[in-house]
Short mmCIF file of C-alpha atoms and ligand atoms in Angstrom, two decimals:
data_model
loop_
_atom_site.label_atom_id
_atom_site.label_comp_id
_atom_site.label_asym_id
_atom_site.label_seq_id
_atom_site.Cartn_x
_atom_site.Cartn_y
_atom_site.Cartn_z
CA MET A 1 22.73 12.94 5.60
CA THR A 2 20.58 10.71 3.08
CA ALA A 3 21.44 8.66 0.66
CA LEU A 4 19.92 10.34 -2.41
CA ASN A 5 20.67 7.75 -5.80
CA THR A 6 22.65 11.45 -7.82
CA ALA A 7 22.18 9.98 -10.68
CA ALA A 8 18.40 8.88 -10.76
CA LEU A 9 17.24 11.67 -9.77
CA ASN A 10 18.97 13.20 -12.96
CA THR A 11 16.44 11.51 -14.97
CA ALA A 12 13.79 12.33 -12.76
CA ILE A 13 12.98 16.22 -12.31
CA GLY A 14 9.34 16.94 -13.62
CA GLY A 15 7.04 14.39 -13.54
CA PRO A 16 6.55 12.92 -17.09
CA THR A 17 10.51 13.03 -17.76
CA LEU A 18 10.67 10.46 -15.68
CA ARG A 19 11.64 6.93 -17.12
CA GLN A 20 8.15 4.67 -17.37
CA GLU A 21 9.51 1.10 -16.22
CA ARG A 22 9.77 -1.25 -13.11
CA ARG A 23 12.76 -1.14 -11.98
CA LEU A 24 14.69 -2.27 -8.76
CA VAL A 25 18.06 -2.13 -8.34
CA THR A 26 17.98 -2.73 -5.03
CA GLU A 27 16.95 -4.53 -2.48
CA VAL A 28 13.34 -3.15 -0.97
CA PRO A 29 14.42 -1.09 0.78
CA GLY A 30 16.99 -0.07 -0.36
CA PRO A 31 20.01 1.28 2.31
CA GLY A 32 19.09 4.86 1.53
CA SER A 33 16.03 4.52 2.43
CA VAL A 34 17.24 1.73 5.51
CA GLU A 35 19.39 4.83 6.43
CA LEU A 36 15.27 7.35 6.63
CA ALA A 37 14.03 4.74 8.47
CA ALA A 38 16.47 5.03 11.06
CA ARG A 39 16.12 8.46 11.40
CA ARG A 40 12.80 8.69 11.33
CA ALA A 41 12.55 6.20 14.81
CA ALA A 42 14.20 8.41 16.24
CA ALA A 43 12.24 12.06 15.08
CA LEU A 44 8.87 10.44 15.16
CA PRO A 45 6.04 9.02 17.26
CA ALA A 46 5.55 5.41 16.53
CA GLY A 47 2.28 4.98 15.90
CA LEU A 48 2.75 7.53 12.66
CA VAL A 49 3.23 4.46 9.60
CA SER A 50 3.54 4.02 6.17
CA GLY A 51 2.22 1.47 4.04
CA ASN A 52 5.36 1.06 2.58
CA PRO A 53 9.09 1.32 3.70
CA ILE A 54 10.49 2.85 0.99
CA TYR A 55 11.78 6.98 1.17
CA ALA A 56 10.42 8.95 -2.52
CA ALA A 57 12.56 11.14 -5.02
CA ALA A 58 10.67 11.01 -7.25
CA ALA A 59 6.91 10.60 -9.46
CA GLY A 60 5.16 11.09 -12.64
CA GLY A 61 3.08 9.57 -15.37
CA GLY A 62 2.75 6.11 -13.69
CA VAL A 63 5.91 5.79 -11.88
CA LEU A 64 7.32 6.80 -8.06
CA LEU A 65 10.97 6.39 -8.02
CA ASP A 66 12.79 6.00 -4.50
CA VAL A 67 15.86 7.10 -3.08
CA ASP A 68 18.17 3.59 -4.23
CA GLY A 69 16.81 4.11 -8.05
CA ASN A 70 13.90 2.22 -7.07
CA SER A 71 10.68 2.95 -9.50
CA PHE A 72 7.74 1.45 -8.79
CA ILE A 73 5.04 0.89 -10.82
CA ASP A 74 2.84 3.59 -8.84
CA LEU A 75 -1.50 1.69 -8.26
CA GLY A 76 -2.40 4.14 -5.21
CA SER A 77 -1.71 7.55 -6.46
CA GLY A 78 -0.45 9.22 -3.33
CA ILE A 79 -4.68 7.74 -1.56
CA ALA A 80 -6.67 8.92 -4.11
CA VAL A 81 -4.43 12.25 -4.45
CA THR A 82 -2.34 12.15 -7.65
CA THR A 83 -5.56 11.81 -10.66
CA VAL A 84 -3.73 13.62 -12.75
CA GLY A 85 -0.67 12.10 -13.01
CA ASN A 86 1.79 13.31 -10.40
CA ALA A 87 3.49 16.71 -11.02
CA ALA A 88 1.68 16.94 -14.50
CA ASP A 89 2.04 19.13 -16.22
CA ALA A 90 -0.38 21.62 -16.74
CA VAL A 91 0.04 21.18 -12.29
CA VAL A 92 3.38 22.38 -10.99
CA ALA A 93 3.33 25.19 -14.62
CA ARG A 94 0.41 27.20 -12.87
CA ALA A 95 1.09 26.50 -9.25
CA ALA A 96 5.19 27.40 -10.27
CA GLU A 97 3.54 31.36 -11.70
CA GLN A 98 1.03 31.71 -8.62
CA LEU A 99 3.85 30.81 -6.25
CA ALA A 100 6.08 33.52 -8.12
CA ARG A 101 3.68 35.76 -7.68
CA PHE A 102 2.47 35.61 -3.93
CA THR A 103 1.88 31.52 -1.75
CA HIS A 104 -0.11 33.71 0.46
CA THR A 105 -2.98 37.02 1.16
CA CYS A 106 -5.27 35.11 2.90
CA PHE A 107 -8.69 34.94 1.51
CA LEU A 108 -10.56 35.68 4.82
CA ALA A 109 -7.94 38.61 4.72
CA THR A 110 -7.23 40.26 0.77
CA PRO A 111 -9.11 38.06 -1.83
CA TYR A 112 -7.93 36.46 -5.51
CA GLU A 113 -9.04 34.86 -8.28
CA PRO A 114 -7.36 32.13 -8.80
CA TYR A 115 -10.27 31.34 -5.89
CA LEU A 116 -12.79 32.29 -7.65
CA ALA A 117 -11.58 29.90 -10.43
CA VAL A 118 -11.96 26.99 -8.51
CA ALA A 119 -15.20 28.02 -7.38
CA GLU A 120 -17.11 28.24 -10.83
CA THR A 121 -15.43 25.69 -11.38
CA LEU A 122 -17.11 23.10 -8.66
CA ASN A 123 -20.24 25.04 -9.19
CA ARG A 124 -20.33 23.67 -12.65
CA ILE A 125 -18.79 20.00 -12.96
CA THR A 126 -20.58 19.27 -10.33
CA PRO A 127 -24.41 17.23 -10.30
CA GLY A 128 -27.46 19.19 -10.71
CA ASP A 129 -28.43 22.20 -12.56
CA HIS A 130 -29.17 24.54 -9.94
CA GLU A 131 -28.12 27.62 -8.18
CA LYS A 132 -24.82 26.46 -6.33
CA ARG A 133 -22.26 27.84 -4.29
CA THR A 134 -18.34 27.41 -3.00
CA ALA A 135 -15.65 27.23 -0.15
CA LEU A 136 -12.96 26.57 0.26
CA PHE A 137 -10.83 24.82 3.24
CA ASN A 138 -7.51 22.61 2.96
CA THR A 139 -8.49 19.20 3.89
CA GLY A 140 -11.80 16.15 3.44
CA ALA A 141 -11.78 16.39 7.15
CA GLU A 142 -11.95 19.95 7.37
CA ALA A 143 -14.45 19.87 4.45
CA VAL A 144 -16.46 17.24 5.45
CA GLU A 145 -17.36 19.07 9.05
CA ASN A 146 -17.64 22.36 7.62
CA ALA A 147 -20.69 20.39 5.34
CA VAL A 148 -21.56 19.21 8.22
CA LYS A 149 -21.00 23.32 10.15
CA TYR A 150 -23.25 24.07 6.39
CA ALA A 151 -26.64 21.53 6.96
CA ARG A 152 -26.92 22.56 10.68
CA ALA A 153 -26.88 26.12 9.64
CA ALA A 154 -29.58 25.69 6.88
CA THR A 155 -31.76 23.59 8.89
CA GLY A 156 -31.27 24.76 11.96
CA ARG A 157 -31.15 20.97 13.51
CA PRO A 158 -28.49 19.12 15.18
CA ALA A 159 -28.15 15.56 13.77
CA VAL A 160 -26.13 13.96 11.61
CA VAL A 161 -26.88 10.76 9.65
CA VAL A 162 -23.58 8.21 9.05
CA PHE A 163 -22.77 4.96 7.55
CA ASP A 164 -20.66 1.09 8.77
CA HIS A 165 -17.29 1.48 6.74
CA SER A 166 -17.70 5.44 6.39
CA PHE A 167 -14.57 6.91 6.57
CA HIS A 168 -14.95 11.07 6.67
CA GLY A 169 -11.08 12.32 8.61
CA ARG A 170 -9.27 12.68 12.23
CA THR A 171 -10.57 15.91 13.10
CA MET A 172 -13.33 15.12 16.06
CA LEU A 173 -16.13 16.04 14.24
CA ALA A 174 -14.75 13.79 11.03
CA MET A 175 -13.40 10.93 13.32
CA THR A 176 -16.77 10.35 15.31
CA MET A 177 -19.18 10.07 11.68
CA THR A 178 -15.83 7.42 10.47
CA SER A 179 -16.72 3.76 11.69
CA LYS A 180 -14.12 2.07 12.22
CA THR A 181 -12.98 1.95 15.72
CA GLN A 182 -9.45 0.46 14.83
CA PRO A 183 -7.02 2.24 15.13
CA TYR A 184 -8.68 5.80 14.08
CA LYS A 185 -11.53 6.16 17.14
CA HIS A 186 -9.57 3.10 20.56
CA GLY A 187 -8.10 5.51 22.68
CA PHE A 188 -9.99 9.00 21.14
CA GLY A 189 -13.06 9.41 23.00
CA PRO A 190 -14.84 11.27 23.90
CA PHE A 191 -16.66 11.75 20.71
CA ALA A 192 -19.36 14.87 19.03
CA PRO A 193 -22.05 14.15 20.28
CA GLU A 194 -25.35 13.70 17.64
CA VAL A 195 -23.53 11.46 14.93
CA TYR A 196 -25.88 8.54 14.93
CA ARG A 197 -25.35 5.22 12.58
CA ALA A 198 -27.13 3.86 9.74
CA PRO A 199 -26.81 0.22 7.87
CA MET A 200 -24.70 0.67 4.35
CA ALA A 201 -25.96 -1.27 1.43
CA TYR A 202 -23.29 -3.50 1.30
CA PRO A 203 -24.48 -6.10 -1.11
CA TYR A 204 -21.42 -8.69 -0.44
CA ARG A 205 -21.65 -9.42 2.75
CA TRP A 206 -25.79 -8.53 3.11
CA PRO A 207 -26.95 -11.63 5.43
CA SER A 208 -30.33 -11.83 3.54
CA GLY A 209 -28.51 -11.21 -0.25
CA PRO A 210 -28.02 -8.63 -2.51
CA GLN A 211 -31.05 -8.70 -3.60
CA HIS A 212 -33.14 -7.56 -0.85
CA CYS A 213 -29.44 -5.87 -0.08
CA ALA A 214 -30.66 -2.34 -0.92
CA ALA A 215 -34.77 -2.92 0.29
CA GLU A 216 -33.46 -3.65 3.50
CA ALA A 217 -30.84 -0.88 4.41
CA MET A 218 -33.07 1.70 3.29
CA GLN A 219 -36.56 0.01 6.35
CA GLN A 220 -33.82 0.47 8.84
CA PHE A 221 -32.10 3.63 7.78
CA ALA A 222 -35.93 4.55 7.73
CA GLN A 223 -36.18 3.74 10.83
CA LEU A 224 -33.18 5.09 12.20
CA ILE A 225 -34.44 8.53 11.50
CA ASP A 226 -38.39 8.65 11.75
CA SER A 227 -38.76 6.09 15.01
CA GLN A 228 -35.91 6.80 16.50
CA ILE A 229 -33.71 10.58 16.57
CA GLY A 230 -37.02 11.68 14.40
CA ALA A 231 -37.07 13.07 10.59
CA ASP A 232 -37.63 16.94 12.05
CA GLN A 233 -34.13 16.81 14.26
CA VAL A 234 -31.56 15.49 11.38
CA ALA A 235 -29.56 18.81 9.23
CA CYS A 236 -27.43 16.04 7.26
CA VAL A 237 -27.28 12.44 5.67
CA VAL A 238 -23.14 12.20 4.60
CA VAL A 239 -22.87 9.49 2.58
CA GLU A 240 -19.69 7.82 0.61
CA PRO A 241 -21.90 7.13 -3.22
CA ILE A 242 -18.38 4.65 -3.49
CA GLN A 243 -16.62 4.08 -0.29
CA GLY A 244 -13.74 4.29 0.25
CA GLU A 245 -10.94 3.45 2.70
CA GLY A 246 -14.60 1.49 3.67
CA GLY A 247 -13.33 -0.66 0.43
CA PHE A 248 -14.77 0.57 -2.47
CA ILE A 249 -17.98 -0.63 -1.62
CA VAL A 250 -20.91 0.55 -4.40
CA PRO A 251 -24.61 0.60 -2.64
CA ALA A 252 -26.81 -2.12 -3.62
CA PRO A 253 -28.55 -0.03 -6.88
CA GLY A 254 -31.23 2.52 -5.95
CA PHE A 255 -29.80 2.81 -3.01
CA LEU A 256 -28.29 5.85 -2.55
CA THR A 257 -31.54 7.55 -4.79
CA SER A 258 -33.82 5.75 -1.94
CA VAL A 259 -32.06 7.17 0.54
CA ALA A 260 -31.36 10.83 -1.25
CA GLU A 261 -36.24 11.04 -2.05
CA PHE A 262 -36.43 10.13 1.78
CA CYS A 263 -34.28 13.27 2.91
CA ARG A 264 -35.65 15.38 0.30
CA GLU A 265 -39.16 14.86 1.90
CA ARG A 266 -38.62 15.29 4.79
CA GLY A 267 -36.22 17.82 4.62
CA ILE A 268 -33.04 16.50 5.18
CA LEU A 269 -30.20 17.81 3.26
CA LEU A 270 -28.24 14.68 1.77
CA VAL A 271 -24.41 15.21 1.73
CA ALA A 272 -22.18 13.29 -0.26
CA ASP A 273 -18.69 12.79 0.64
CA GLU A 274 -16.83 13.14 -2.79
CA VAL A 275 -13.69 13.43 -1.02
CA GLN A 276 -11.46 10.01 -2.21
CA SER A 277 -14.63 9.76 -5.23
CA GLY A 278 -14.34 12.31 -6.99
CA ILE A 279 -12.70 15.02 -9.69
CA ALA A 280 -12.25 12.55 -12.82
CA ARG A 281 -12.10 9.82 -10.23
CA THR A 282 -14.51 6.89 -11.43
CA GLY A 283 -14.56 7.97 -15.00
CA THR A 284 -17.32 10.88 -14.33
CA TRP A 285 -16.07 14.66 -12.69
CA PHE A 286 -18.24 13.17 -9.48
CA ALA A 287 -19.12 8.58 -8.00
CA SER A 288 -23.17 10.37 -7.52
CA GLU A 289 -23.70 11.10 -11.82
CA HIS A 290 -23.95 6.97 -11.99
CA ASP A 291 -26.40 6.68 -9.48
CA GLY A 292 -27.71 9.64 -10.86
CA LEU A 293 -27.58 11.62 -7.48
CA VAL A 294 -27.75 15.67 -7.16
CA PRO A 295 -26.81 15.81 -3.40
CA ASP A 296 -27.56 18.71 -1.60
CA LEU A 297 -24.04 19.71 -0.87
CA ILE A 298 -21.22 17.98 -1.80
CA VAL A 299 -17.96 17.53 -0.96
CA SER A 300 -14.41 16.76 -2.77
CA ALA A 301 -10.16 17.02 -1.64
CA LYS A 302 -8.64 14.54 -2.23
CA GLY A 303 -7.96 14.51 -6.01
CA LEU A 304 -8.37 18.08 -6.34
CA ALA A 305 -5.70 19.53 -6.59
CA GLY A 306 -2.69 17.17 -7.98
CA GLY A 307 -1.38 16.86 -4.47
CA LEU A 308 -1.31 19.88 -2.75
CA PRO A 309 -3.90 20.74 0.73
CA LEU A 310 -6.87 21.17 -1.02
CA ALA A 311 -10.54 20.59 -0.17
CA ALA A 312 -14.37 21.84 -1.28
CA VAL A 313 -17.57 21.82 0.18
CA THR A 314 -20.13 23.03 -3.31
CA GLY A 315 -23.31 23.65 -2.73
CA ARG A 316 -27.07 25.08 -3.18
CA ALA A 317 -26.90 28.71 -3.01
CA GLU A 318 -29.72 29.54 -0.33
CA VAL A 319 -27.41 26.25 2.51
CA MET A 320 -24.38 27.62 1.72
CA ASP A 321 -25.47 30.93 2.61
CA ALA A 322 -27.37 30.37 5.59
CA ALA A 323 -24.55 30.62 7.44
CA PRO A 324 -24.10 33.61 9.18
CA THR A 325 -21.10 36.46 7.44
CA GLY A 326 -17.49 35.35 9.85
CA GLY A 327 -18.52 31.90 10.39
CA ILE A 328 -16.75 29.36 7.94
CA GLY A 329 -13.21 30.49 7.23
CA GLY A 330 -9.87 29.55 8.31
CA THR A 331 -6.32 30.96 7.61
CA TYR A 332 -4.97 28.90 5.04
CA SER A 333 -8.35 27.38 2.96
CA GLY A 334 -8.79 28.78 -0.64
CA ASN A 335 -4.83 29.44 -0.50
CA PRO A 336 -4.03 30.45 -3.71
CA VAL A 337 -0.89 27.87 -5.07
CA ALA A 338 -3.49 25.45 -3.84
CA CYS A 339 -5.84 27.02 -6.52
CA ALA A 340 -3.36 27.82 -9.25
CA ALA A 341 -3.10 24.01 -9.21
CA ALA A 342 -6.39 22.97 -9.42
CA LEU A 343 -6.64 24.85 -12.80
CA GLY A 344 -4.09 22.61 -13.91
CA VAL A 345 -5.70 19.75 -12.69
CA PHE A 346 -9.45 20.25 -14.20
CA GLU A 347 -6.62 21.85 -17.84
CA GLU A 348 -4.73 18.04 -17.38
CA ILE A 349 -8.37 16.85 -16.84
CA GLU A 350 -10.08 18.70 -19.65
CA THR A 351 -7.12 18.60 -22.67
CA HIS A 352 -5.95 14.80 -21.81
CA ASN A 353 -9.26 13.02 -22.17
CA LEU A 354 -8.98 11.52 -18.31
CA LEU A 355 -12.74 11.24 -17.68
CA GLU A 356 -12.52 8.76 -21.62
CA ARG A 357 -9.55 7.72 -20.04
CA ALA A 358 -10.23 7.02 -16.10
CA ARG A 359 -13.44 4.55 -17.46
CA ALA A 360 -10.60 2.54 -19.74
CA ILE A 361 -7.61 2.41 -16.83
CA GLY A 362 -10.62 0.40 -14.66
CA ASP A 363 -11.88 -2.30 -18.08
CA LEU A 364 -8.48 -3.05 -18.20
CA MET A 365 -7.83 -2.99 -14.45
CA VAL A 366 -11.54 -5.24 -14.40
CA ARG A 367 -10.51 -7.70 -16.90
CA GLU A 368 -7.18 -8.47 -15.61
CA LEU A 369 -8.57 -8.98 -11.76
CA ARG A 370 -11.64 -10.84 -13.48
CA ASP A 371 -7.96 -13.42 -14.90
CA ILE A 372 -6.53 -13.32 -12.01
CA ALA A 373 -9.69 -14.85 -9.25
CA SER A 374 -10.22 -17.56 -11.76
CA ALA A 375 -6.56 -18.96 -11.09
CA THR A 376 -7.03 -18.09 -7.33
CA GLY A 377 -10.46 -18.80 -4.43
CA VAL A 378 -9.41 -16.20 -2.20
CA ILE A 379 -11.16 -12.82 -4.66
CA GLY A 380 -14.74 -13.37 -3.14
CA GLU A 381 -15.87 -10.13 -4.95
CA ILE A 382 -14.29 -7.39 -7.14
CA ARG A 383 -16.26 -4.20 -8.03
CA GLY A 384 -15.72 -0.65 -8.27
CA ARG A 385 -16.35 2.59 -11.02
CA GLY A 386 -13.62 3.86 -13.22
CA ALA A 387 -10.12 3.96 -12.09
CA MET A 388 -11.95 2.64 -8.96
CA VAL A 389 -11.56 -0.35 -8.23
CA ALA A 390 -10.80 -3.49 -5.72
CA ALA A 391 -10.21 -6.61 -4.86
CA GLU A 392 -11.94 -8.45 -1.27
CA LEU A 393 -10.52 -11.22 -0.14
CA VAL A 394 -11.98 -14.15 2.33
CA VAL A 395 -10.91 -17.47 3.38
CA PRO A 396 -11.68 -20.24 0.30
CA GLY A 397 -14.16 -21.35 0.73
CA GLY A 398 -16.88 -19.20 2.27
CA ARG A 399 -16.68 -15.43 2.52
CA ALA A 400 -14.98 -15.04 5.99
CA PRO A 401 -12.24 -11.74 5.24
CA ASN A 402 -9.01 -12.80 4.27
CA ARG A 403 -6.22 -9.88 5.79
CA ASP A 404 -4.20 -11.93 5.95
CA ALA A 405 -3.96 -12.45 1.99
CA ALA A 406 -4.40 -8.86 1.54
CA VAL A 407 -1.65 -7.90 3.14
CA ALA A 408 0.89 -10.96 1.63
CA VAL A 409 0.03 -10.01 -2.22
CA GLY A 410 1.00 -6.32 -0.71
CA HIS A 411 4.57 -7.45 0.32
CA HIS A 412 5.10 -9.31 -2.63
CA CYS A 413 3.90 -6.25 -4.88
CA ARG A 414 5.98 -3.61 -3.33
CA ASN A 415 9.09 -6.37 -3.18
CA ASN A 416 8.77 -6.08 -7.03
CA GLY A 417 8.28 -2.83 -7.77
CA VAL A 418 4.34 -2.26 -7.51
CA LEU A 419 2.74 -0.18 -5.20
CA THR A 420 -0.72 -1.18 -3.79
CA LEU A 421 -3.15 0.19 -1.44
CA SER A 422 -5.50 -2.16 1.11
CA ALA A 423 -9.00 -1.41 2.39
CA GLY A 424 -11.56 -2.30 4.76
CA THR A 425 -13.42 -1.99 7.81
CA HIS A 426 -11.17 -6.16 7.86
CA GLY A 427 -8.33 -4.49 6.03
CA ASN A 428 -9.03 -7.11 3.50
CA VAL A 429 -9.71 -5.27 0.24
CA LEU A 430 -7.15 -4.08 -1.64
CA ARG A 431 -8.02 -0.58 -4.41
CA PHE A 432 -6.26 -0.33 -6.89
CA LEU A 433 -6.36 3.33 -7.42
CA PRO A 434 -3.43 4.25 -10.42
CA PRO A 435 -2.94 7.47 -11.65
CA LEU A 436 -4.57 8.78 -14.82
CA SER A 437 -1.40 9.64 -16.23
CA ILE A 438 -0.40 5.38 -15.79
CA SER A 439 0.19 3.77 -19.35
CA ASP A 440 -1.49 0.34 -20.02
CA TYR A 441 1.38 -1.23 -20.47
CA LEU A 442 2.65 -0.52 -16.59
CA LEU A 443 -0.64 -1.46 -15.70
CA ILE A 444 -0.12 -4.96 -17.33
CA ASP A 445 3.02 -5.32 -16.07
CA GLY A 446 1.77 -4.17 -12.61
CA PHE A 447 -1.30 -6.12 -12.98
CA GLY A 448 1.57 -9.47 -14.03
CA VAL A 449 3.49 -8.48 -10.82
CA LEU A 450 -0.22 -9.42 -9.43
CA ARG A 451 -0.89 -12.49 -10.24
CA ASP A 452 2.45 -13.52 -8.81
CA ALA A 453 1.63 -12.38 -5.62
CA PHE A 454 -1.74 -14.46 -6.15
CA ALA A 455 -0.41 -17.61 -7.00
CA THR A 456 2.23 -17.51 -4.17
CA LEU A 457 0.19 -17.37 -1.65
C1 PLP B 501 -9.55 11.04 2.70
C2 PLP B 501 -10.79 11.34 3.25
C3 PLP B 501 -12.04 11.98 4.15
C4 PLP B 501 -10.30 12.79 5.44
O1 PLP B 501 -8.99 13.61 4.63
P1 PLP B 501 -8.19 14.35 4.67
O2 PLP B 501 -7.61 15.34 3.52
O3 PLP B 501 -7.33 13.28 4.85
O4 PLP B 501 -9.21 15.08 6.32
C5 PLP B 501 -12.52 11.83 4.04
N1 PLP B 501 -13.46 11.54 3.68
C6 PLP B 501 -13.48 10.67 2.87
C7 PLP B 501 -13.46 9.90 1.58
C8 PLP B 501 -12.51 10.11 1.78
O5 PLP B 501 -11.27 9.26 1.65
#
């Protein structure tokens, strides 16, 4: 049986009642987590890994409590999912009410109102004031695949263009669209056809320097489409306005708007994969807004339903209406409990002014990171938008990716009560995605631990 620390659990019912503090009462991992790890080894495949060796018991506000009663500062939000906080009040209340009413009918069989309310809200808050429609799915990968299906149906063209360092999910087409081979693709081929890859305008690592990045990346992108694929073969270009798993790469200024203009001129649909960057994370509803980008289709998922599985494709009505009747859907897609949770997320963002809070959290994190960077040679670049901020670690004196430092810093943080995430094609980026319900006090305490972690390198 699990060694749950019941004393810790008693203070941990529902997010907001959790004591908001960093507190270690055992070593990390504690005996309860170690016991669960043994059961895991006997029951789960070896390759199914977790970044942290602790087992969760409760979470809310800015902390995650483990089964041993240790309280960790959460700087990852379960990978940008619990943006409004874990078990946030409005999410719990609305989901619980829906859960007691009915759990499933299958929207394809018998529809229900919360699905419509989520679609109406997404149609309103996504960029652009054109006529829009929204379809709901379960996961980011599933929604990305469906965005491609809509684009192909609307254009009658086969090809999909994606970028270096992109991540779009783990299903067959989404995995093909994902850039990084280890661990996402290696050994899992053959891959889906008609997926082409262009360089990303990644200023920090652009060979001829950041000042040439946007123009040269654009030139290579245009050449790929016009002279290698043929523009009339391309259904869509799929891009993350800020690349998530790729290491919070913010494309060089002007690149995304040039891509959008190029696509418009050639009847190619622009799909923004905002699975990680969307839903208030960057201080706007969608990261596309920072570049004045109005995508034809926009994919949201992670932050959408506070942790319940829900994803969406929102797009131009004429594109979305082009898919054949009955061609799109899924048994669980737009589950009513997940829809109710999403309405709770929208309520939390609006009532607590979380767009503004995301910007304030971002400013604080960048300030702390700059301060840390001034005392270490391993932070090559600090970048991001709003509460989506990363530090790219390098070998001092150059730009060689420093994955070892990222791993060491992550371990030090975790062993001292702070949960962080890494990212990047070379695993050398530390990314910070705290829940927007976190207090300044916890953030500053968490970055203090980070400072110590860099000092011990
Ligand atoms: C996480 C992610 C996905 C995949 O979402 P899943 O829900 O894991 O399938 C797709 N695109 C981006 C940008 C992501 O960050």
